[in-house]
Structures are given as structure tokens and as C-alpha cells.
Amino acid sequence: MEFDFDLTTIFPTDIVKIGLDMLPVNLDRTATHYKNLSLIQQRISHVVDSMGNASARAQDLKQAITSASKVRAHSGEHTVYLLIDRVAEHGLGSVVGLLKVGKKNLFLMDRQGMQNEVYSMCILDFYVHESRQRSGCGRALFEYMLKDQEMGPQFMAIDRPSPKLLAFLAKYYDLSNPIPQVNNYVIFDGFFNNNNKEC
Ligand code: ACO
């Protein structure tokens, strides 16, 4: 997705984690060309909103799951990662993907049908631009998030995964045969083995 401003000056790396303040966490705030931080925040908010809307369209949702205001409202519990192509658009860059994760309090059943209350890391929104799907971009973004969160995908709950995401998880992480739930979340075997203890 292209924008009418230079993305390479506001996103210092190919994959960026966006902070609650709508700035990349690895932005060198002392660099002279980053003087106008409020303009950068405004532009990144616009990028997050636009990608959130595109993700909602791709999933046939009436409302976007991701927006700058929703990230702020969850005061640090939700994290957005963006994948940038820094050489596209004649060097202005384009935004290729968005991934939002965050902690949620959930009631989830184990394979035996026992209900557990957990405060779990969740995959909340995941989108790669239509022009770049099935070319490894989603995997690059997802792997970055896993390293950053220091967590295996089997320990995460996935909010209403699309058929494409289910195929993605089966292909790369051997996650299939979900444990049935009464809510929209999907979990796999191994979910309760690690950090997802009862609250
Ligand atoms: N049909 C079936 N499987 C697909 C498709 C598709 N159209 N697109 C991606 N996949 C799966 C397959 O396993 C595919 O491997 P294959 O091509 O060998 O069959 C694999 O993903 C490709 O991996 P990547 O190229 O790394 O993934 P991609 O860059 O396409 O990103 C994503 C995956 C984010 C699911 C992307 O396809 C997308 O944005 N889809 C539309 C929006 C969406 O469904 N998002 C998930 C919503 S649910 C949630 O966010 C919690």
C-alpha cells in the first residue's frame, strides 16, 4: 500500500514494532531529521488506520480490528508490527503487511472439554497486501513477532482465523486439528503446556 509521503524516513527498518505513542520503538528520536515527531505520529496513525481498514475489507468485516485509536485505548496491551518494502514506489516505500498481537482474558477449553480462564497472548489481526500474498511476506512478519515476543505459536490463541491463516499455521508451524471452543478463538495442542496458566 502506497502513501503520498516518504515511508523510508519514518520507518527505519523493514519490520517495525509500533509503540503506544505511534512511533517505531527503534526510531532514533535524537536524529535531526526526526525533529517533527508529531507529524511522524500523524503519518504512522494514518498508515495503521489504512492497513487496518484494508485488513477488515480482506476479511469481510464491517469494522476494522486495528486502528491507531484502538491501539492507544489498550494502553500497551496490544502491539502492532508493520512490514515495509523500503525500495518500492521509486524509493518512497510501501506498506506490505500488518500484524497485531495482544493479551486477552479468555475462557478456553482444553482437549478434555475442561474450561480454563487464561490471560493469553493472541493473534488479533494479520494482513498482507493482496499484491504480495503467498510470497513469504506473512511468514517474515510472523517470525519477527514470535522472536520479539519470545513465544511459540502454539501458545497463542487466534481470534477468528480465516481459512488462509489456518493454512498458513498448518504449513509453517504444523498447527492443525484445533481444540473446539465456544467462542471465536482457535487454539491447538500444546496451548496449555506453557505460560497459559489459569488466572
Ligand atoms: N489460500 C490458501 N492458503 C493461503 C492463501 C490462500 N489464498 N494465502 C496464503 N495462504 C497460506 C498458505 O499456507 C500459503 O502457502 P502455499 O502458498 O504454499 O499454499 C502460505 O499461507 C503462504 O505464506 P506467506 O506467503 O508467508 O503468507 P502471506 O504473505 O500470504 O500472509 C496472510 C498470510 C496474512 C493470511 C495473508 O494471506 C492475508 O493477508 N490474507 C487475507 C487476510 C486474512 O485472511 N488474514 C487473517 C485473518 S484472521 C486474523 O487476523 C486473526
CSV table of C-alpha atoms and ligand atoms in Angstrom, one decimal:
chain,number,residue,atom,x,y,z
A,1,MET,CA,0.0,0.0,0.0
A,2,GLU,CA,1.5,3.3,-1.0
A,3,PHE,CA,1.2,6.7,0.7
A,4,ASP,CA,1.8,10.3,-0.5
A,5,PHE,CA,4.8,10.7,1.8
A,6,ASP,CA,8.2,9.1,2.2
A,7,LEU,CA,7.8,5.9,4.3
A,8,THR,CA,11.6,5.3,4.5
A,9,THR,CA,12.2,8.3,6.7
A,10,ILE,CA,9.6,7.3,9.3
A,11,PHE,CA,10.2,3.5,9.3
A,12,PRO,CA,13.9,2.9,10.0
A,13,THR,CA,13.8,-0.9,9.2
A,14,ASP,CA,11.9,-3.4,7.0
A,15,ILE,CA,9.9,-4.6,10.0
A,16,VAL,CA,8.9,-2.1,12.7
A,17,LYS,CA,7.1,-2.5,16.0
A,18,ILE,CA,4.9,0.5,16.7
A,19,GLY,CA,4.7,1.8,20.2
A,20,LEU,CA,1.7,3.2,22.1
A,21,ASP,CA,2.9,6.6,21.1
A,22,MET,CA,2.5,5.7,17.4
A,23,LEU,CA,6.3,5.8,16.8
A,24,PRO,CA,8.5,2.9,15.8
A,25,VAL,CA,10.2,1.6,19.0
A,26,ASN,CA,13.6,1.6,17.2
A,27,LEU,CA,13.3,5.2,16.0
A,28,ASP,CA,16.4,7.3,16.9
A,29,ARG,CA,14.5,10.3,18.3
A,30,THR,CA,17.6,12.4,18.5
A,31,ALA,CA,18.4,12.3,14.8
A,32,THR,CA,17.9,15.8,13.3
A,33,HIS,CA,15.5,14.6,10.5
A,34,TYR,CA,13.2,13.3,13.2
A,35,LYS,CA,12.6,16.7,14.7
A,36,ASN,CA,8.9,16.8,13.9
A,37,LEU,CA,7.7,13.8,15.9
A,38,SER,CA,4.1,14.8,15.9
A,39,LEU,CA,4.0,14.8,12.1
A,40,ILE,CA,5.5,11.3,12.2
A,41,GLN,CA,2.9,10.1,14.7
A,42,GLN,CA,0.2,11.5,12.5
A,43,ARG,CA,1.5,9.7,9.4
A,44,ILE,CA,2.0,6.4,11.3
A,45,SER,CA,-1.5,6.6,12.7
A,46,HIS,CA,-2.7,7.1,9.1
A,47,VAL,CA,-0.7,4.1,8.0
A,48,VAL,CA,-2.1,1.9,10.8
A,49,ASP,CA,-5.7,3.0,10.1
A,50,SER,CA,-5.4,2.4,6.4
A,51,MET,CA,-3.8,-1.1,6.8
A,52,GLY,CA,-6.5,-1.9,9.5
A,53,ASN,CA,-9.2,-0.9,7.1
A,54,ALA,CA,-7.6,-3.0,4.3
A,55,SER,CA,-7.4,-6.0,6.6
A,56,ALA,CA,-11.1,-5.6,7.5
A,57,ARG,CA,-12.1,-5.5,3.8
A,58,ALA,CA,-9.9,-8.6,3.1
A,59,GLN,CA,-11.7,-10.4,5.9
A,60,ASP,CA,-15.2,-9.1,5.1
A,61,LEU,CA,-15.5,-7.4,8.5
A,62,LYS,CA,-17.8,-4.4,9.0
A,63,GLN,CA,-15.4,-2.8,11.4
A,64,ALA,CA,-11.6,-2.6,11.5
A,65,ILE,CA,-9.9,-4.6,14.2
A,66,THR,CA,-6.8,-2.4,14.1
A,67,SER,CA,-6.7,1.4,14.3
A,68,ALA,CA,-4.4,3.8,16.0
A,69,SER,CA,-7.1,4.8,18.5
A,70,LYS,CA,-7.7,1.2,19.4
A,71,VAL,CA,-4.0,0.5,20.0
A,72,ARG,CA,-3.9,3.6,22.2
A,73,ALA,CA,-7.1,2.6,24.1
A,74,HIS,CA,-5.5,-0.7,25.1
A,75,SER,CA,-2.6,1.2,26.7
A,76,GLY,CA,0.3,-1.1,25.8
A,77,GLU,CA,-1.6,-4.5,25.8
A,78,HIS,CA,-1.7,-4.6,22.0
A,79,THR,CA,1.3,-4.4,19.7
A,80,VAL,CA,1.3,-3.6,16.0
A,81,TYR,CA,4.1,-4.8,13.7
A,82,LEU,CA,4.4,-3.4,10.1
A,83,LEU,CA,6.3,-4.9,7.2
A,84,ILE,CA,7.7,-2.2,4.8
A,85,ASP,CA,9.1,-2.5,1.3
A,86,ARG,CA,11.6,0.3,1.5
A,87,VAL,CA,12.6,0.3,-2.2
A,88,ALA,CA,9.1,0.2,-3.7
A,89,GLU,CA,7.4,3.3,-5.2
A,90,HIS,CA,10.6,4.7,-6.5
A,91,GLY,CA,12.2,4.7,-3.1
A,92,LEU,CA,9.2,6.2,-1.2
A,93,GLY,CA,8.4,2.7,0.1
A,94,SER,CA,5.2,0.8,0.5
A,95,VAL,CA,3.5,-0.9,3.4
A,96,VAL,CA,3.2,-4.7,2.8
A,97,GLY,CA,1.8,-6.2,6.0
A,98,LEU,CA,0.3,-5.6,9.4
A,99,LEU,CA,0.2,-7.9,12.4
A,100,LYS,CA,-1.4,-7.1,15.7
A,101,VAL,CA,-1.0,-9.2,18.8
A,102,GLY,CA,-2.1,-8.6,22.4
A,103,LYS,CA,-3.1,-10.1,25.7
A,104,LYS,CA,-6.7,-11.1,26.4
A,105,ASN,CA,-8.5,-12.7,29.2
A,106,LEU,CA,-10.3,-15.7,27.8
A,107,PHE,CA,-12.2,-18.8,28.8
A,108,LEU,CA,-10.8,-21.7,26.7
A,109,MET,CA,-11.4,-25.4,26.7
A,110,ASP,CA,-8.7,-28.0,26.7
A,111,ARG,CA,-8.9,-31.2,24.6
A,112,GLN,CA,-10.8,-32.9,27.5
A,113,GLY,CA,-13.5,-30.1,27.5
A,114,MET,CA,-12.3,-28.6,30.8
A,115,GLN,CA,-12.8,-24.8,30.8
A,116,ASN,CA,-9.8,-22.7,31.8
A,117,GLU,CA,-9.6,-18.9,32.4
A,118,VAL,CA,-6.4,-17.6,30.9
A,119,TYR,CA,-4.7,-14.3,30.2
A,120,SER,CA,-3.2,-15.3,26.8
A,121,MET,CA,-1.2,-13.7,24.1
A,122,CYS,CA,-3.4,-13.6,21.0
A,123,ILE,CA,-3.1,-13.1,17.3
A,124,LEU,CA,-5.7,-10.4,16.7
A,125,ASP,CA,-5.2,-9.1,13.2
A,126,PHE,CA,-2.9,-10.2,10.3
A,127,TYR,CA,-2.9,-8.9,6.8
A,128,VAL,CA,-0.6,-8.9,3.8
A,129,HIS,CA,-1.4,-6.7,0.9
A,130,GLU,CA,-3.2,-8.6,-1.9
A,131,SER,CA,-0.3,-7.9,-4.4
A,132,ARG,CA,2.2,-9.6,-2.1
A,133,GLN,CA,0.3,-12.6,-0.6
A,134,ARG,CA,1.8,-16.0,-0.9
A,135,SER,CA,5.4,-14.7,-1.4
A,136,GLY,CA,6.7,-15.2,2.1
A,137,CYS,CA,5.9,-11.8,3.5
A,138,GLY,CA,3.4,-13.0,6.1
A,139,ARG,CA,5.9,-15.6,7.3
A,140,ALA,CA,8.7,-12.9,7.7
A,141,LEU,CA,6.4,-10.7,9.7
A,142,PHE,CA,5.1,-13.6,11.9
A,143,GLU,CA,8.6,-14.9,12.6
A,144,TYR,CA,9.7,-11.4,13.7
A,145,MET,CA,6.8,-11.2,16.1
A,146,LEU,CA,7.5,-14.6,17.5
A,147,LYS,CA,11.1,-13.7,18.2
A,148,ASP,CA,10.1,-10.4,19.7
A,149,GLN,CA,7.5,-11.9,21.9
A,150,GLU,CA,9.8,-14.9,22.7
A,151,MET,CA,6.9,-17.2,22.3
A,152,GLY,CA,6.0,-20.3,20.2
A,153,PRO,CA,2.8,-20.0,18.0
A,154,GLN,CA,1.2,-23.0,19.8
A,155,PHE,CA,0.9,-20.9,23.0
A,156,MET,CA,-1.1,-18.2,21.3
A,157,ALA,CA,-4.9,-18.0,20.8
A,158,ILE,CA,-6.1,-16.9,17.4
A,159,ASP,CA,-9.1,-14.6,17.1
A,160,ARG,CA,-11.4,-15.9,14.3
A,161,PRO,CA,-8.7,-17.2,12.0
A,162,SER,CA,-9.5,-17.1,8.2
A,163,PRO,CA,-9.0,-20.2,6.1
A,164,LYS,CA,-5.8,-18.5,4.7
A,165,LEU,CA,-4.4,-18.1,8.2
A,166,LEU,CA,-5.4,-21.7,9.2
A,167,ALA,CA,-3.5,-22.9,6.1
A,168,PHE,CA,-0.5,-20.6,7.0
A,169,LEU,CA,-0.3,-22.1,10.5
A,170,ALA,CA,-0.6,-25.6,9.3
A,171,LYS,CA,2.1,-25.1,6.6
A,172,TYR,CA,4.8,-23.4,8.7
A,173,TYR,CA,4.0,-24.4,12.3
A,174,ASP,CA,2.3,-27.8,11.9
A,175,LEU,CA,-0.7,-26.4,13.7
A,176,SER,CA,-3.9,-28.2,12.7
A,177,ASN,CA,-6.8,-30.0,14.3
A,178,PRO,CA,-7.8,-27.1,16.6
A,179,ILE,CA,-9.3,-27.7,20.0
A,180,PRO,CA,-13.0,-26.9,19.7
A,181,GLN,CA,-14.1,-23.7,21.5
A,182,VAL,CA,-17.4,-22.0,22.1
A,183,ASN,CA,-16.0,-18.5,21.3
A,184,ASN,CA,-14.3,-17.4,18.1
A,185,TYR,CA,-10.8,-18.2,19.3
A,186,VAL,CA,-8.8,-21.1,18.0
A,187,ILE,CA,-6.1,-22.9,19.9
A,188,PHE,CA,-4.0,-26.0,19.2
A,189,ASP,CA,-2.5,-28.9,21.2
A,190,GLY,CA,0.3,-27.6,23.5
A,191,PHE,CA,-1.5,-24.3,24.3
A,192,PHE,CA,-1.9,-25.1,28.0
A,193,ASN,CA,1.6,-26.6,28.4
A,194,ASN,CA,3.5,-23.4,28.9
A,195,ASN,CA,2.5,-20.0,30.0
A,196,ASN,CA,-1.3,-20.2,29.8
A,197,LYS,CA,-2.0,-21.0,33.4
A,198,GLU,CA,-5.3,-20.2,35.0
A,199,CYS,CA,-5.7,-16.6,36.1
B,1,ACO,N1,-5.3,-19.7,0.1
B,1,ACO,C1,-4.9,-20.7,0.9
B,1,ACO,N2,-3.8,-20.5,1.7
B,1,ACO,C2,-3.2,-19.4,1.7
B,1,ACO,C3,-3.6,-18.3,0.8
B,1,ACO,C4,-4.7,-18.5,0.0
B,1,ACO,N3,-5.2,-17.6,-0.8
B,1,ACO,N4,-2.8,-17.2,1.0
B,1,ACO,C5,-1.9,-17.6,2.0
B,1,ACO,N5,-2.1,-18.9,2.4
B,1,ACO,C6,-1.3,-19.7,3.3
B,1,ACO,C7,-0.8,-21.0,2.6
B,1,ACO,O1,-0.5,-21.9,3.6
B,1,ACO,C8,0.4,-20.5,1.9
B,1,ACO,O2,1.3,-21.5,1.5
B,1,ACO,P1,1.1,-22.0,-0.1
B,1,ACO,O3,1.1,-20.9,-1.0
B,1,ACO,O4,2.2,-23.0,-0.2
B,1,ACO,O5,-0.3,-22.7,-0.1
B,1,ACO,C9,1.0,-19.6,2.9
B,1,ACO,O6,-0.1,-19.0,3.6
B,1,ACO,C10,1.9,-18.5,2.3
B,1,ACO,O7,2.7,-18.0,3.3
B,1,ACO,P2,3.1,-16.4,3.2
B,1,ACO,O8,3.4,-16.1,1.8
B,1,ACO,O9,4.2,-16.2,4.2
B,1,ACO,O10,1.8,-15.7,3.7
B,1,ACO,P3,1.1,-14.4,3.2
B,1,ACO,O11,2.1,-13.4,2.9
B,1,ACO,O12,0.1,-14.7,2.1
B,1,ACO,O13,0.3,-14.0,4.5
B,1,ACO,C11,-2.0,-14.0,5.4
B,1,ACO,C12,-0.7,-14.8,5.1
B,1,ACO,C13,-1.6,-12.8,6.3
B,1,ACO,C14,-3.0,-14.9,6.0
B,1,ACO,C15,-2.4,-13.4,4.0
B,1,ACO,O14,-2.7,-14.4,3.1
B,1,ACO,C16,-3.6,-12.4,4.1
B,1,ACO,O15,-3.5,-11.2,4.4
B,1,ACO,N6,-4.8,-12.9,3.9
B,1,ACO,C17,-6.0,-12.1,3.8
B,1,ACO,C18,-6.4,-11.6,5.2
B,1,ACO,C19,-6.5,-12.7,6.2
B,1,ACO,O16,-7.2,-13.8,5.9
B,1,ACO,N7,-5.9,-12.5,7.4
B,1,ACO,C20,-6.0,-13.4,8.6
B,1,ACO,C21,-7.3,-13.0,9.3
B,1,ACO,S1,-7.5,-13.9,10.8
B,1,ACO,C22,-6.7,-13.0,12.0
B,1,ACO,O17,-6.1,-11.9,11.6
B,1,ACO,C23,-6.6,-13.4,13.4
